[in-house]
Every structure is written in structure tokens, then in C-alpha cells.
mmCIF file of C-alpha atoms in Angstrom:
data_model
loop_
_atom_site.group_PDB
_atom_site.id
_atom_site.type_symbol
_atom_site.label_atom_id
_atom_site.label_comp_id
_atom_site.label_asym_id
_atom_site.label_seq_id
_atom_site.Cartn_x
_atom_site.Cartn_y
_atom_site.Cartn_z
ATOM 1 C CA UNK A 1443 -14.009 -4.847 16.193
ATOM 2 C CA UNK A 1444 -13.673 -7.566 18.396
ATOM 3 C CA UNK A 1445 -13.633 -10.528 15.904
ATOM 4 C CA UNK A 1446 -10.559 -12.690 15.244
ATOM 5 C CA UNK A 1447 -9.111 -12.062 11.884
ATOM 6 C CA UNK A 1448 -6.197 -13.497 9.928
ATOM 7 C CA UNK A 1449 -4.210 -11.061 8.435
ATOM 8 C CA UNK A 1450 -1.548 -12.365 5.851
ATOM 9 C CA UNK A 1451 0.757 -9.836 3.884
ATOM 10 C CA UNK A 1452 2.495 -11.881 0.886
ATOM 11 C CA UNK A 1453 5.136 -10.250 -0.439
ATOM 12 C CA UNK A 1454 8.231 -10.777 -2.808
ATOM 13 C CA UNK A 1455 10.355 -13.101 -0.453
ATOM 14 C CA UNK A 1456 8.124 -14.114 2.183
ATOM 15 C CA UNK A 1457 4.610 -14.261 3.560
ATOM 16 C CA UNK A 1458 3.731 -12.918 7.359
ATOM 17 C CA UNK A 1459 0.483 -13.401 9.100
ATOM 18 C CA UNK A 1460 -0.870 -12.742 12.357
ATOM 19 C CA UNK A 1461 -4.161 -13.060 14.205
ATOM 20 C CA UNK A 1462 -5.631 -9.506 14.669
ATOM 21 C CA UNK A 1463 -8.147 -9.100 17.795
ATOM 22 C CA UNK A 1464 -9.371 -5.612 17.452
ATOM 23 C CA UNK A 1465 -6.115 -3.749 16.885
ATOM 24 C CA UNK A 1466 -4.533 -6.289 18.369
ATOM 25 C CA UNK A 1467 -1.763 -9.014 17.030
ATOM 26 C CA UNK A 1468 -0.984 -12.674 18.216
ATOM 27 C CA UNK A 1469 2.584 -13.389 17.805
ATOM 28 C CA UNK A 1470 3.450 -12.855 13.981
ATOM 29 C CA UNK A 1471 4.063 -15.794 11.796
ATOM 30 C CA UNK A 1472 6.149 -16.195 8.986
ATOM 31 C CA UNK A 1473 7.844 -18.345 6.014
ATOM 32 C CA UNK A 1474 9.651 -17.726 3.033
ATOM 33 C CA UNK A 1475 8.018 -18.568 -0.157
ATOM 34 C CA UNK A 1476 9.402 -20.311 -3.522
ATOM 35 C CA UNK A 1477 8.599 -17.424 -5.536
ATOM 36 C CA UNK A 1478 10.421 -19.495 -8.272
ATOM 37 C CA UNK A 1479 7.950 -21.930 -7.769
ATOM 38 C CA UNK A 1480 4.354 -23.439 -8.941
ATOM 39 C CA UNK A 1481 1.211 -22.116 -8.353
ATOM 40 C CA UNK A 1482 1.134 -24.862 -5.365
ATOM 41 C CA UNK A 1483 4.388 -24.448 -4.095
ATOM 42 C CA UNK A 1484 3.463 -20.838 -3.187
ATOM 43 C CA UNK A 1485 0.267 -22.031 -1.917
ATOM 44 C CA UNK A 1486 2.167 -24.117 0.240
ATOM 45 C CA UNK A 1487 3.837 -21.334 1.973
ATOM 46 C CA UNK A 1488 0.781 -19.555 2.594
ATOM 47 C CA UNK A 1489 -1.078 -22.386 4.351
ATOM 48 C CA UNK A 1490 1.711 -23.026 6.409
ATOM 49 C CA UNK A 1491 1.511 -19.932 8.015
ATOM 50 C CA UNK A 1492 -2.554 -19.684 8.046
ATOM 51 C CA UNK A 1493 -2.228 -23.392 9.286
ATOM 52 C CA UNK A 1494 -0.032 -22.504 12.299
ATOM 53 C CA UNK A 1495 -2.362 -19.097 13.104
ATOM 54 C CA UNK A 1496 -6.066 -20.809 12.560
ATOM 55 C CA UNK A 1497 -8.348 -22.392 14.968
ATOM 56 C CA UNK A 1498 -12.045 -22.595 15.833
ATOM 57 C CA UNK A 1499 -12.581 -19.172 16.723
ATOM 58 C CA UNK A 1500 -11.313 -17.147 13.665
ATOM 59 C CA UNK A 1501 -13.914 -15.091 11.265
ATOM 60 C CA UNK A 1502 -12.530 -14.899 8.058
ATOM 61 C CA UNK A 1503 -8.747 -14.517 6.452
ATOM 62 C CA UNK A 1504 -7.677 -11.475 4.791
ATOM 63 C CA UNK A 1505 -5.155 -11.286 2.368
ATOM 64 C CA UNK A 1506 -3.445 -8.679 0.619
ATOM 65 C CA UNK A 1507 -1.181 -9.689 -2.750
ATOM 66 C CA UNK A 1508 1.164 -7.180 -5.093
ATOM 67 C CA UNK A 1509 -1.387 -7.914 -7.838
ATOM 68 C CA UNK A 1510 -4.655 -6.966 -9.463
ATOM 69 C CA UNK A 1511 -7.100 -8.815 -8.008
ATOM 70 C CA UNK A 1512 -10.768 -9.533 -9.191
ATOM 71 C CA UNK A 1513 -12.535 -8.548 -5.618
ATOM 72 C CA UNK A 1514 -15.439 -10.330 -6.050
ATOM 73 C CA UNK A 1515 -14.103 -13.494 -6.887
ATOM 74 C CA UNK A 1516 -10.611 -13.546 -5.085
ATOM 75 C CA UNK A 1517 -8.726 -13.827 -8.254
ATOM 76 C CA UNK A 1518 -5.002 -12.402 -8.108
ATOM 77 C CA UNK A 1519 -3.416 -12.178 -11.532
ATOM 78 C CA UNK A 1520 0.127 -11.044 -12.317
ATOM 79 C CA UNK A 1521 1.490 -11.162 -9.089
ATOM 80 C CA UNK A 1522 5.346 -9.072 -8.881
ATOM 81 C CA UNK A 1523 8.185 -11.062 -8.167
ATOM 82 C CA UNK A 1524 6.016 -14.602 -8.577
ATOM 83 C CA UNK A 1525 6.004 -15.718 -11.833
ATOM 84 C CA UNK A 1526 3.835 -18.862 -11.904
ATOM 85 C CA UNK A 1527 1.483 -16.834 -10.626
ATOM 86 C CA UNK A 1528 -1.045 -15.752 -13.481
ATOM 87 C CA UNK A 1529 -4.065 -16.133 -12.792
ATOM 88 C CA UNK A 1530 -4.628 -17.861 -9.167
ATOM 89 C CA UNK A 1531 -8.526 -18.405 -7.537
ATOM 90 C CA UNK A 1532 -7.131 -17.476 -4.435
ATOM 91 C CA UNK A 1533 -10.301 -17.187 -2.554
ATOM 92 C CA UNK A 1534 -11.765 -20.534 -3.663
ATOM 93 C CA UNK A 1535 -8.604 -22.058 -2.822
ATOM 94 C CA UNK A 1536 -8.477 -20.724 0.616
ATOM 95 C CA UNK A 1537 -12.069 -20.890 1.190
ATOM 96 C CA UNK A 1538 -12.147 -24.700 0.238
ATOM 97 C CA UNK A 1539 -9.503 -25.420 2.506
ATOM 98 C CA UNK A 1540 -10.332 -23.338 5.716
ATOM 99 C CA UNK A 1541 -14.327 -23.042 5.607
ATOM 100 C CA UNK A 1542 -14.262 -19.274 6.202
ATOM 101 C CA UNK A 1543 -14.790 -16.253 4.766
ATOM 102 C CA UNK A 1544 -11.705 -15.169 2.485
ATOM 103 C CA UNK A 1545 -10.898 -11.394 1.490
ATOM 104 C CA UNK A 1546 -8.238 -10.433 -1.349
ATOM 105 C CA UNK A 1547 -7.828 -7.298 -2.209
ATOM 106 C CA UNK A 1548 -3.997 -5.618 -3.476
ATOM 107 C CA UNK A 1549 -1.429 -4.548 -1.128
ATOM 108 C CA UNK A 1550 -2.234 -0.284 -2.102
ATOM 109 C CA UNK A 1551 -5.707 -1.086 -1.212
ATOM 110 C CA UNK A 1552 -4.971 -2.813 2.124
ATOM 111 C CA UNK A 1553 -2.892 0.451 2.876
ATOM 112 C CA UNK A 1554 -5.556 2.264 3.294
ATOM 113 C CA UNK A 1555 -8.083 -0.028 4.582
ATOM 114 C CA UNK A 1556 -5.658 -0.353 7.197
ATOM 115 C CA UNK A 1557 -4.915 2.847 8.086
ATOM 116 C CA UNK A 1558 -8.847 4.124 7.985
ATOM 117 C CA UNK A 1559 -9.876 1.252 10.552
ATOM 118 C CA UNK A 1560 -6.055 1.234 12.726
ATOM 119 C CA UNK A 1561 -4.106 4.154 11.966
ATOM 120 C CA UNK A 1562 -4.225 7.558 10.829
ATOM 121 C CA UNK A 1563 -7.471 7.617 8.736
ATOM 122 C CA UNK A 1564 -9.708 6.304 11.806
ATOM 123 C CA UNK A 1565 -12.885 8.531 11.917
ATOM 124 C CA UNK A 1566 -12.315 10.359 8.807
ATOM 125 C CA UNK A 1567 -14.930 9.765 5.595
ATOM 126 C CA UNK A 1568 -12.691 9.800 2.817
ATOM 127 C CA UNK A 1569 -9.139 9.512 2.530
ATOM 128 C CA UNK A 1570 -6.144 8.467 0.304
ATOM 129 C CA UNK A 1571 -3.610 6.243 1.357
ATOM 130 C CA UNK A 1572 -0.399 6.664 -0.587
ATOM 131 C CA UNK A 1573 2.591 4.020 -0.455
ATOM 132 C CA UNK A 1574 5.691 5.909 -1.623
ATOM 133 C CA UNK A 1575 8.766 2.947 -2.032
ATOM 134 C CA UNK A 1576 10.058 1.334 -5.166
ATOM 135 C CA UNK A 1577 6.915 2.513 -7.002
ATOM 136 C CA UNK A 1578 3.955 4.666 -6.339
ATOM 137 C CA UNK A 1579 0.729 2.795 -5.403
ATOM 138 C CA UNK A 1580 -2.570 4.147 -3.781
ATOM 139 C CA UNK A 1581 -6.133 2.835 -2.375
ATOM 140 C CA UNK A 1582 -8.694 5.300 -1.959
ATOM 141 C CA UNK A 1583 -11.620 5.379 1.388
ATOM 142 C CA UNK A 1584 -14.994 6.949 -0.115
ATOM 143 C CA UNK A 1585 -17.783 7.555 2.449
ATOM 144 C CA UNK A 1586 -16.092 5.329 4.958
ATOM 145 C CA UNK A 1587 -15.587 2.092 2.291
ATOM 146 C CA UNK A 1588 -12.413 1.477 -0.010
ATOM 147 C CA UNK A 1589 -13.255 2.103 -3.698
ATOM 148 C CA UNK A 1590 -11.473 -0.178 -5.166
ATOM 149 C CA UNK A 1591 -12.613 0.213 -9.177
ATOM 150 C CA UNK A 1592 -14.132 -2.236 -11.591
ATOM 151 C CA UNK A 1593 -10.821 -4.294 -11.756
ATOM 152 C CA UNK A 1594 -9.423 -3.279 -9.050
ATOM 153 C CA UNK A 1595 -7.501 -0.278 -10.464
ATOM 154 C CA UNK A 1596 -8.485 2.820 -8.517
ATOM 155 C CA UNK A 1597 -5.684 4.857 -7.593
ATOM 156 C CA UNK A 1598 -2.791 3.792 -10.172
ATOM 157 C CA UNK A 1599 -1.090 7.218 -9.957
ATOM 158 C CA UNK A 1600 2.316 5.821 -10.577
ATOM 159 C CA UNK A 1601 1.080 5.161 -14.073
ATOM 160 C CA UNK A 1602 -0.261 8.622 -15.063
ATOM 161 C CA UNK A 1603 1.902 10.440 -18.068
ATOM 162 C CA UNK A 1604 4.440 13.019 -16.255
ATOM 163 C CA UNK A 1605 7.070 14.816 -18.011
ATOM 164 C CA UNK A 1606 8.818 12.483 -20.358
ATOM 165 C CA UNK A 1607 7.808 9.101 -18.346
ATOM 166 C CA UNK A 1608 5.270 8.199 -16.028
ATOM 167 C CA UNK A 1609 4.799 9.335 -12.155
ATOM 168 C CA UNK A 1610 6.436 6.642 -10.468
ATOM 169 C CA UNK A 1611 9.754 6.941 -12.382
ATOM 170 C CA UNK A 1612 10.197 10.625 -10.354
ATOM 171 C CA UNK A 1613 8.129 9.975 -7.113
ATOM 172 C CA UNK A 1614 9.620 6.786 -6.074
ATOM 173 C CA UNK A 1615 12.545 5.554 -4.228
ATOM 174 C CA UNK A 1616 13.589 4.774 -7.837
ATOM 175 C CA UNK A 1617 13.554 8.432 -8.637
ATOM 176 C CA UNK A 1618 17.528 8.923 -7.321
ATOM 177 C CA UNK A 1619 18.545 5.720 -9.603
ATOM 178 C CA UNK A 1620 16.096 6.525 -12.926
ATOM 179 C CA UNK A 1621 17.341 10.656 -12.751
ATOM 180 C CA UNK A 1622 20.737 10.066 -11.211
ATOM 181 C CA UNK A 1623 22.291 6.906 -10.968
ATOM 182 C CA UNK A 1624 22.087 6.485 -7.764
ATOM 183 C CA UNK A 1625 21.749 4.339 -5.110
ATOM 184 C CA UNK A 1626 18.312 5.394 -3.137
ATOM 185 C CA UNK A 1627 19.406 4.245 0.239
ATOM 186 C CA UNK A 1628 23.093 5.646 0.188
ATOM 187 C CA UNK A 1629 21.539 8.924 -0.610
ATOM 188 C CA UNK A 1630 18.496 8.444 2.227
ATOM 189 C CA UNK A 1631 21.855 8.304 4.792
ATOM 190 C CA UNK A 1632 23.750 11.070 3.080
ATOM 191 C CA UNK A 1633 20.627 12.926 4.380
ATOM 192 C CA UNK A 1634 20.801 11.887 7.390
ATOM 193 C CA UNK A 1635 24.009 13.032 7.840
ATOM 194 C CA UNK A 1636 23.280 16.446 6.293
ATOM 195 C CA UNK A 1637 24.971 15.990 3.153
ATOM 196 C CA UNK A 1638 24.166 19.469 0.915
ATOM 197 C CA UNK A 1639 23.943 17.162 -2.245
ATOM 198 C CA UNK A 1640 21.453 14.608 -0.542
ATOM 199 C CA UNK A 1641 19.212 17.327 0.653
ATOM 200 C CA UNK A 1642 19.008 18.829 -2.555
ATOM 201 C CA UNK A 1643 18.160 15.437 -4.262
ATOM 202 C CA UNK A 1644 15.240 15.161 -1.746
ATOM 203 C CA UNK A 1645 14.194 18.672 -2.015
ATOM 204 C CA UNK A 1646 13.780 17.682 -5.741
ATOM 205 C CA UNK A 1647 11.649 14.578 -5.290
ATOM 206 C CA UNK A 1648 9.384 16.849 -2.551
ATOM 207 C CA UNK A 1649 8.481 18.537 -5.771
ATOM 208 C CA UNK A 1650 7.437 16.017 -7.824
ATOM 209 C CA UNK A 1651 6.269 14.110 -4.666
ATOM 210 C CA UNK A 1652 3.609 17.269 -4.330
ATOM 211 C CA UNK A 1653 2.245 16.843 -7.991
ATOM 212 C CA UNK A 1654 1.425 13.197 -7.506
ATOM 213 C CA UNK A 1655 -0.747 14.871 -4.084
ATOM 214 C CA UNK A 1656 -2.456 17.633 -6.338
ATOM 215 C CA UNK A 1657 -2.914 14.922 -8.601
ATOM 216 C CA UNK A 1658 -4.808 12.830 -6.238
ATOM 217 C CA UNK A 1659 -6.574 16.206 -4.829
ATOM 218 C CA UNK A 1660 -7.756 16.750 -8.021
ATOM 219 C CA UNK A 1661 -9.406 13.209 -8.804
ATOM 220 C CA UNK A 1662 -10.925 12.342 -5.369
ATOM 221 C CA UNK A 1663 -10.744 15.630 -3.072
ATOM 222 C CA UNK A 1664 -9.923 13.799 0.096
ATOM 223 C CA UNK A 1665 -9.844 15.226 3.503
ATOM 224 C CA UNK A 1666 -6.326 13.059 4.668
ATOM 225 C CA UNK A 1667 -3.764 11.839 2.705
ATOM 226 C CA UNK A 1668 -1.627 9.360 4.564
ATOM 227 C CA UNK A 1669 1.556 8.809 3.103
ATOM 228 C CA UNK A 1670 3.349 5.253 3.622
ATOM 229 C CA UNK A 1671 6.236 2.835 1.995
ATOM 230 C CA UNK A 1672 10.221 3.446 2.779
ATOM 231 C CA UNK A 1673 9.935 6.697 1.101
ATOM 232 C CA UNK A 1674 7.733 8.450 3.268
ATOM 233 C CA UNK A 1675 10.250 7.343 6.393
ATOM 234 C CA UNK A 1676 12.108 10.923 4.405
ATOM 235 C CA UNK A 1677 9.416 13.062 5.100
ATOM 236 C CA UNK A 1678 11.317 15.848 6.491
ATOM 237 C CA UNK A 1679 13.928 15.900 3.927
ATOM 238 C CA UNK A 1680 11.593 16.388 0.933
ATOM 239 C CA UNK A 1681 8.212 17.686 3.137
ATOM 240 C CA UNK A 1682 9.225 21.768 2.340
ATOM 241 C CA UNK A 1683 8.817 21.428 -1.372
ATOM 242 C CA UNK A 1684 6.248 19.266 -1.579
ATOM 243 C CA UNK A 1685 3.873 21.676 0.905
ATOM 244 C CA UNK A 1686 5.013 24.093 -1.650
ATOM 245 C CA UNK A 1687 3.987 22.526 -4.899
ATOM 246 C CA UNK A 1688 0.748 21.692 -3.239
ATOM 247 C CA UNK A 1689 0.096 25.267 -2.041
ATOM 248 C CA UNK A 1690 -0.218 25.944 -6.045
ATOM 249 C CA UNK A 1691 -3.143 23.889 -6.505
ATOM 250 C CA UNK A 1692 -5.850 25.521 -8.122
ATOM 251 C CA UNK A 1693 -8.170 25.773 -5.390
ATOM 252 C CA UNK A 1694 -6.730 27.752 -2.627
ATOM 253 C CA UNK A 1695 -8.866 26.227 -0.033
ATOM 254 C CA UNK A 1696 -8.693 22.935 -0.937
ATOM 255 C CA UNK A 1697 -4.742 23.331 -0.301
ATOM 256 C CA UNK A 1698 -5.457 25.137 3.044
ATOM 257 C CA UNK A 1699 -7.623 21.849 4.414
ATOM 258 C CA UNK A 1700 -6.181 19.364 3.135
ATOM 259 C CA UNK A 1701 -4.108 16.876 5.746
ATOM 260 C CA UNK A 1702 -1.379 14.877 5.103
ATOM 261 C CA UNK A 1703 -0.035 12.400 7.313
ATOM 262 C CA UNK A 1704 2.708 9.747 7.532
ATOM 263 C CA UNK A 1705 1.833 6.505 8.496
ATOM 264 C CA UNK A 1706 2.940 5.064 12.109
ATOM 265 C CA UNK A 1707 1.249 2.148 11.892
ATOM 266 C CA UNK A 1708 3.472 -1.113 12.486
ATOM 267 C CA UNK A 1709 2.978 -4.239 10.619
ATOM 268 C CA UNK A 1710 0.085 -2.246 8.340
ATOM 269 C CA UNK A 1711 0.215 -5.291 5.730
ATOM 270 C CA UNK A 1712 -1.385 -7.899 8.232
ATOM 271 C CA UNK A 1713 -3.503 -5.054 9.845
ATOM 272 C CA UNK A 1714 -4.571 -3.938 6.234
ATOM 273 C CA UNK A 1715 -5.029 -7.499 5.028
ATOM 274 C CA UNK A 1716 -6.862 -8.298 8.541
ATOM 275 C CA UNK A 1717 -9.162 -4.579 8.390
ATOM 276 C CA UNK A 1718 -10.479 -6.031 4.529
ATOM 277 C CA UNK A 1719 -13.526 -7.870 6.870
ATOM 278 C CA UNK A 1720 -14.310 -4.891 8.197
ATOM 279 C CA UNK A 1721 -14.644 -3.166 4.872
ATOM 280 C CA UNK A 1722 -17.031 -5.749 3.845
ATOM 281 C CA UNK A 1723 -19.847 -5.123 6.640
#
């Protein structure tokens, strides 16, 4: 754990990156990207920061992208909010340029990696990190490594058939605007406030927030759950009803031992992006 990694977390507006010594971070670094742009223009962004961070001493670069990725090859495709970006060799790029090792992996994934090497999964053998925000997204830890699937698919809850849509239209921060109408963050601070309405929103989503869990107790049987994304920042509003949805799962034990936990780990999407080395040993 003591090797120098570059983390970089590229999201919709801008890319961050720090170095990560252990769980430690340099100063972080970051740049807005054309995401409007060409395939090199957002290239462009990224090496700016990775240029600023790298020196003689660093390992190897992780990155994590809102994309499918082809893991072996460090090939992003359809990444959100970037349209010129397709299909990008991100890896050989990267590698080419930098003469290090280069890991790519999706920003679910790097979730979890994260929080099983920094945060709340550390010592635990399998476990299921679960970003609640916009949409639902997962990665899922298997005897200690991140499964990741054969194209990089594991975990895709948010796509699974529930009532008359899909999971992620009800457990999301989009749930209040694709039921309602409503605006997610005026009700998150109506809740806050104690607003009788609000509550009874979130006490809602805790239900459907606790099928998506017996869901993902049903498929992988993890021992931790760690829940993460702005959604999970609600736990106590919507935490009743989803213990009580899960407390109906078929196996009574299961439900007994299982632990769910929110994520406190700051700046997870350079720590994830930074932990995908250590995956690979």
C-alpha cells in the first residue's frame, strides 16, 4: 500500500486527480473538460491534470470513466455526457504517453474498489458497493477482487424490470421527479426541515430503495453493502422502510447478517480510480 498511484475521476464537467500514497492524497488537481469536444480535446484535459500530478516515482494511473469499459484492453465506449466519445483506447493512449501501467475500469466499479481497499469494505471478502444519485449503479468485491463481468456489466441493477419501468426510475434521486414532478433537492431540504410531505416521499423511496438491496442479496449474497452517491447522504429519512422491506427477504438469516453501510469516504472517485492497482495484484 505504499506505492504512488494516480487516481483520476472524469466526470460530466470536469476531471480531478490526485496522487494517492497509501490512503493518502497530494493536493487534488483539476480542469474542466470540453465535453462538447473531440476525442482529443477531452484527452487534452485529462493529460493536463496527469501532466501536472506525474513524476518519476509514480506506479501506474488509474482511471475511472461513466462508461462501459473493455477491462482488459482499456477501452471506454459510450461515455455519459461526452459525446465524441465512442469508442476511445484509453489505456493505449495513456500508456503510450506516460510509460506506466494504466487501469480503466467504470465509475460503479471504482466505488467499490475504493471502498474495499479505503473505506467501509476494508477486511471484508465480499461486498457490494451501491451508488444511489441520478441513477442506480453498483460494482461487486468477490473473494477480495472486483468482479467486474465479461463486458464490464456486473451489477447493472438500475436496469432490472420493476413495476411498470426499470429500478433506477424509483430508486434514484430521479425517483421524486419521474413519480412526482418534483424537484429531488427541494424535497431532500423539505426533509431536513421536517416537512410531513418530504418525509413521506422518502419513506416511499426507502421501500423501493430495500428491493433494489434484496435484489442484490439475492444475486451475490454479500456480507456489506455500502451505500454511496447524493442519495445515500438521506439515509435517515428513507433508512426505516428500507430495513423493513429487507427484513421480508426470503431467507430470514440472510436479512439478520447482512450489513449495510453508508459511505464516508471523501474524494472516493480518485481513491477508487487510484485502489484499481491494487485490484490487479
Amino acid at each position: 500500500m505504499e506505492a504512488k498511484v494516480i487516481g483520476i475521476d472524469l466526470g460530466a464537467t470536469n476531471v480531478r486527480g490526485a496522487v494517492v500514497t497509501g490512503s493518502t492524497l497530494s493536493e487534488i488537481v483539476s480542469a474542466r473538460i470540453h465535453s462538447d469536444g473531440s476525442v482529443e480535446d477531452v484527452l487534452n484535459d485529462i493529460y493536463k491534470v496527469v501532466d501536472t500530478l506525474i513524476d518519476g516515482s509514480i506506479n501506474a494511473i488509474g482511471i475511472g470513466v461513466p462508461s462501459v469499459v473493455d477491462v482488459n484492453e482499456g477501452i471506454v465506449y459510450d461515455v455519459q455526457y461526452i459525446p465524441s466519445w465512442v469508442e476511445v483506447p484509453l489505456k493505449k493512449y495513456m500508456e503510450a504517453r506516460y510509460h506506466i501501467p494504466v487501469f480503466v475500469n467504470n465509475d460503479a466499479n471504482c466505488f467499490a474498489v475504493g471502498e474495499y481497499h479505503f473505506g467501509k469494505g476494508n477486511g471484508v471478502e465480499s461486498m457490494i458497493g451501491l451508488t444511489i444519485g441520478t441513477g442506480l449503479g453498483a460494482g461487486v468485491i468477490i473473494n477480495n477482487k472486483l468482479y467486474a463481468g465479461y463486458n464490464c456489466g456486473a451489477g447493472e441493477f438500475g436496469l432490472f424490470n420493476y413495476l411498470d419501468n426499470i429500478l433506477e426510475f424509483y430508486c434514484s434521486g430521479s425517483f421524486f421527479q419521474n413519480v412526482y414532478g418534483l424537484d429531488g433537492v427541494k424535497v431532500f431540504e423539505d426533509a431536513k426541515k421536517g416537512d410531513a410531505k418530504a418525509l413521506a416521499l422518502y419513506t416511499e423511496l426507502g421501500t423501493h430503495v430495500g428491493h433494489a438491496i434484496k435484489m442484490v442479496m439475492y444475486a451475490y449474497d454479500p456480507v456489506l453493502i455500502v451505500l454511496g452517491g447524493s442519495v445515500s447522504q438521506a439515509y435517515d429519512f428513507f433508512q426505516e422502510n428500507m430495513w423493513k422491506e429487507i427484513k421480508t427477504f426470503a431467507y430470514t438469516k440472510s436479512a439478520e447478517r447482512i450489513s449495510i453501510e453508508v459511505s464516508a469516504l471523501k474524494n472516493s472517485g480518485i481513491l477508487g480510480a487510484a485502489a484499481l492497482y491494487y485490484d490487479a495484484q
